[in-house]
XYZ file of N, CA and C in Angstrom:
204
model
N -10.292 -3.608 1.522
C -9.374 -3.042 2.480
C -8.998 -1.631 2.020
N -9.149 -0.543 2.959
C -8.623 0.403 2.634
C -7.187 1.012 3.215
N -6.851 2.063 2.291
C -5.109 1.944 2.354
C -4.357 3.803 2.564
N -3.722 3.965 3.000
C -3.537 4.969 2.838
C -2.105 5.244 1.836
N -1.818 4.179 1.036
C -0.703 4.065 0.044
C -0.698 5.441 -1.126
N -1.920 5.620 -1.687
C -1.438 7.309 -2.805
C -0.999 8.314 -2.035
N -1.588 8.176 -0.596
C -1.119 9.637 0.018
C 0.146 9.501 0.448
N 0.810 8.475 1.067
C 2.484 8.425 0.948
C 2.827 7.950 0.141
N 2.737 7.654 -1.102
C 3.361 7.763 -2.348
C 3.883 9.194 -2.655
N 2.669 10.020 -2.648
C 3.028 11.292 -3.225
C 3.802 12.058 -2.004
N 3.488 12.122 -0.506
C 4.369 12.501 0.295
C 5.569 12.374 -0.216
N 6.270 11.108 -0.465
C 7.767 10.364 -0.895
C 8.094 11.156 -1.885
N 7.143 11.786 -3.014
C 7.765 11.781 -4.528
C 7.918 10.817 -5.353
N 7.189 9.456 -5.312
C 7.423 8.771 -5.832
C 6.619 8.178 -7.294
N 6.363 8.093 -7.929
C 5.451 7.115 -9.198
C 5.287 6.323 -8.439
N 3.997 6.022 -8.796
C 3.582 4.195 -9.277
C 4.672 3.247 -9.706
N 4.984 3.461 -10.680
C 6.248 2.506 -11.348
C 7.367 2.519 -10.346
N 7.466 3.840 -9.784
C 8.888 3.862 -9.272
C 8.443 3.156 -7.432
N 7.681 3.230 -7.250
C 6.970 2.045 -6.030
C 7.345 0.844 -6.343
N 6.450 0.453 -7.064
C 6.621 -0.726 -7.932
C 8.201 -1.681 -7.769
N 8.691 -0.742 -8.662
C 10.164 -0.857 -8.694
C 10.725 -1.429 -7.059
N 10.261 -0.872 -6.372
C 10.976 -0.377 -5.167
C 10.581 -1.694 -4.474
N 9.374 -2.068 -4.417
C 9.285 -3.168 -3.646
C 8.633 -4.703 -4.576
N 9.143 -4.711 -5.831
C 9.022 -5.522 -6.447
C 7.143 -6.164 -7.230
N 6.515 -5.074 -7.437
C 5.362 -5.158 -7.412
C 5.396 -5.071 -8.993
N 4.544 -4.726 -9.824
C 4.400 -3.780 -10.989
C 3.152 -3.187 -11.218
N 3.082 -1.696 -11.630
C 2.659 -1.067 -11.551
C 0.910 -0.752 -11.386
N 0.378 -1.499 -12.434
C -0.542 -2.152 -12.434
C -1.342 -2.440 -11.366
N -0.491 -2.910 -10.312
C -0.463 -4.019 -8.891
C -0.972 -2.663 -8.161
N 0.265 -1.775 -8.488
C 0.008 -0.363 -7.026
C -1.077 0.054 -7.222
N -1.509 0.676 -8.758
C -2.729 1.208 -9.105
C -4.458 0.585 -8.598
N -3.713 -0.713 -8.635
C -5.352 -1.662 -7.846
C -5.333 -1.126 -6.762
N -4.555 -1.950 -6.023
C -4.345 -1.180 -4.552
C -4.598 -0.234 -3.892
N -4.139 0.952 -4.953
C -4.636 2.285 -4.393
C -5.875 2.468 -4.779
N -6.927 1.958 -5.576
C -7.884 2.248 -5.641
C -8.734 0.758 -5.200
N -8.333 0.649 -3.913
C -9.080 -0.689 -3.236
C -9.541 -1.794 -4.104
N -9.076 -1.743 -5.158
C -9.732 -3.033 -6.475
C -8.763 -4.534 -6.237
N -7.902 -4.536 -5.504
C -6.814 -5.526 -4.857
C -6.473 -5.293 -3.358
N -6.687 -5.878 -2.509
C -5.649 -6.549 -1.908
C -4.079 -7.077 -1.464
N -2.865 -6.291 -1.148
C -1.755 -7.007 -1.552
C -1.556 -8.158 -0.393
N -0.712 -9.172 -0.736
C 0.040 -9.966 -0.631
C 0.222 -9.389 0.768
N 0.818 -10.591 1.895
C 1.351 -10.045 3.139
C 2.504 -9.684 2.993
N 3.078 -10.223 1.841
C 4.947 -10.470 2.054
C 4.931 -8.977 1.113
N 3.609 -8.192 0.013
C 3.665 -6.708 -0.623
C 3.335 -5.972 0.326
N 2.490 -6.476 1.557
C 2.061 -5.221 2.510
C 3.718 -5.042 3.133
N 4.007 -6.008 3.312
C 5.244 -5.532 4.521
C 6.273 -5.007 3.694
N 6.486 -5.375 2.312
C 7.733 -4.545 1.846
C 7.240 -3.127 1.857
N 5.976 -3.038 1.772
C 5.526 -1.299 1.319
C 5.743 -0.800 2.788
N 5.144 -1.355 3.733
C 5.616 -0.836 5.065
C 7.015 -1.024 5.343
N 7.713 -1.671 5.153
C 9.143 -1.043 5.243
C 9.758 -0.420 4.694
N 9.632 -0.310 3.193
C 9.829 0.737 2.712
C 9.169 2.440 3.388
N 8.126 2.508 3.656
C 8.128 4.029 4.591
C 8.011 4.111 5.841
N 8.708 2.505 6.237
C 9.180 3.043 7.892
C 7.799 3.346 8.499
N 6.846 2.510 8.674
C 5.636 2.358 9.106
C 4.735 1.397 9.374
N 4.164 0.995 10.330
C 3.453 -0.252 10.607
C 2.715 -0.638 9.746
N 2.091 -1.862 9.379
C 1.300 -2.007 8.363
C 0.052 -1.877 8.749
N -0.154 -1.982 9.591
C -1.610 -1.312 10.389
C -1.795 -0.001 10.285
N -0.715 0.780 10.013
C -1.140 2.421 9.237
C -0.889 2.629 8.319
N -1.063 1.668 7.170
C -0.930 1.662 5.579
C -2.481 0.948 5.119
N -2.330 0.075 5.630
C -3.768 -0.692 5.324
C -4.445 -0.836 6.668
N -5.890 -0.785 6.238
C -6.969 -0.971 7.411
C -8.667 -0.989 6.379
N -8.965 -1.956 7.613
C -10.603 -2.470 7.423
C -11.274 -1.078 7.345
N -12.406 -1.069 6.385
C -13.225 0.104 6.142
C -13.709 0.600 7.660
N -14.555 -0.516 7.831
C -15.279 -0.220 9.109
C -14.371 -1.561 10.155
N -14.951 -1.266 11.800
C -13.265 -1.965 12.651
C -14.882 -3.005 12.304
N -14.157 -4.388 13.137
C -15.194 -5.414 13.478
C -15.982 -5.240 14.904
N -17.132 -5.893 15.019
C -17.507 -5.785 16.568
C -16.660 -6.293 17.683
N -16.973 -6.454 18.437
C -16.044 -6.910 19.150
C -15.436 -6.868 20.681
């Protein structure tokens, strides 16, 4: 899954850790994430999307869409 989480991280001003912090993750966790090596959690996608006030459908999304 790809994510657009480093680029509003750094929009925010924020660390890794201080993400982390923010929506109960640890750091570690964000760093996968942002480099597509994880997956989060539904209940980590939605705190990260509420935390920047954004759908989670424009934080995370499928590389390519499905057919369909």
């Amino acid at each position: 899954m790809h994510n657009r989480l480093r680029e509003l991280r750094s929009q925010h001003g924020l660390t890794q850790a201080a993400l982390a912090s923010q929506v109960g993750a640890s750091r570690q966790t964000i760093n996968l994430i942002e480099n597509a090596r994880h997956d989060p959690s539904l209940s980590l996608a939605f705190a990260i999307a509420r935390l920047f006030g954004l759908p989670i459908e424009t934080i995370f999304f499928e590389a390519t869409p499905r057919p369909g």
